[in-house]
């Protein structure tokens, strides 16, 4: 048997326990096409590290034990689709016309190969961890007021989107910016959206 028998795509490295019989000290574990060296081998149990790069893509992975006496039967380890989600942006706003801006995206299910969608622009992160991404928004994308949607895209799916607010400096006449595209809502469901106020003196309050 395999313990655990599955993990989410993008998971951190872990130790896999392979249970069986007639294992010998020269045993290695084949995890898909990768050969992994065990940290512990007994006649009935093998413990072997599985690095995060082998968990990047959802699917079924064949696991076998190979030793001088032969190759075992194969068991299946399942890499499941991650719960890909964006929970917060920091910072979540910027002044139009500002300089390049690094932002921290917190969430879950992130893995190597992730890209960040900032509106229609695709950005390559500087750092990707399972629960955090750091990416720089170039000044060229911060020239116009608005609320571009920010999401994370992986080979196995795209996360929810959060709004990033691009506004104008205080001191100008107070107004709600035109051209704001709110995400569609559903009847009977809670809704979160973002509007951009320009000018005036923040913080702003809103009424419907």
PDB file of C-alpha atoms in Angstrom, residues 7 9 57-61 76-81:
ATOM      1  CA  UNK A   7      -1.854  14.740  -2.633  1.00  0.00           C
ATOM      2  CA  UNK A   9      -1.120  19.495  -7.051  1.00  0.00           C
ATOM      3  CA  UNK A  57       0.389  18.269 -12.417  1.00  0.00           C
ATOM      4  CA  UNK A  58      -2.842  16.439 -11.514  1.00  0.00           C
ATOM      5  CA  UNK A  59      -3.104  12.817 -12.651  1.00  0.00           C
ATOM      6  CA  UNK A  60      -2.326   9.199 -11.826  1.00  0.00           C
ATOM      7  CA  UNK A  61       1.287   8.288 -11.034  1.00  0.00           C
ATOM      8  CA  UNK A  76      -1.280   4.239  -8.234  1.00  0.00           C
ATOM      9  CA  UNK A  77      -0.629   7.520  -6.463  1.00  0.00           C
ATOM     10  CA  UNK A  78      -3.126  10.259  -7.355  1.00  0.00           C
ATOM     11  CA  UNK A  79      -2.196  13.924  -7.712  1.00  0.00           C
ATOM     12  CA  UNK A  80      -5.499  15.740  -7.333  1.00  0.00           C
ATOM     13  CA  UNK A  81      -6.415  19.185  -8.657  1.00  0.00           C
TER      14      UNK A  81
END
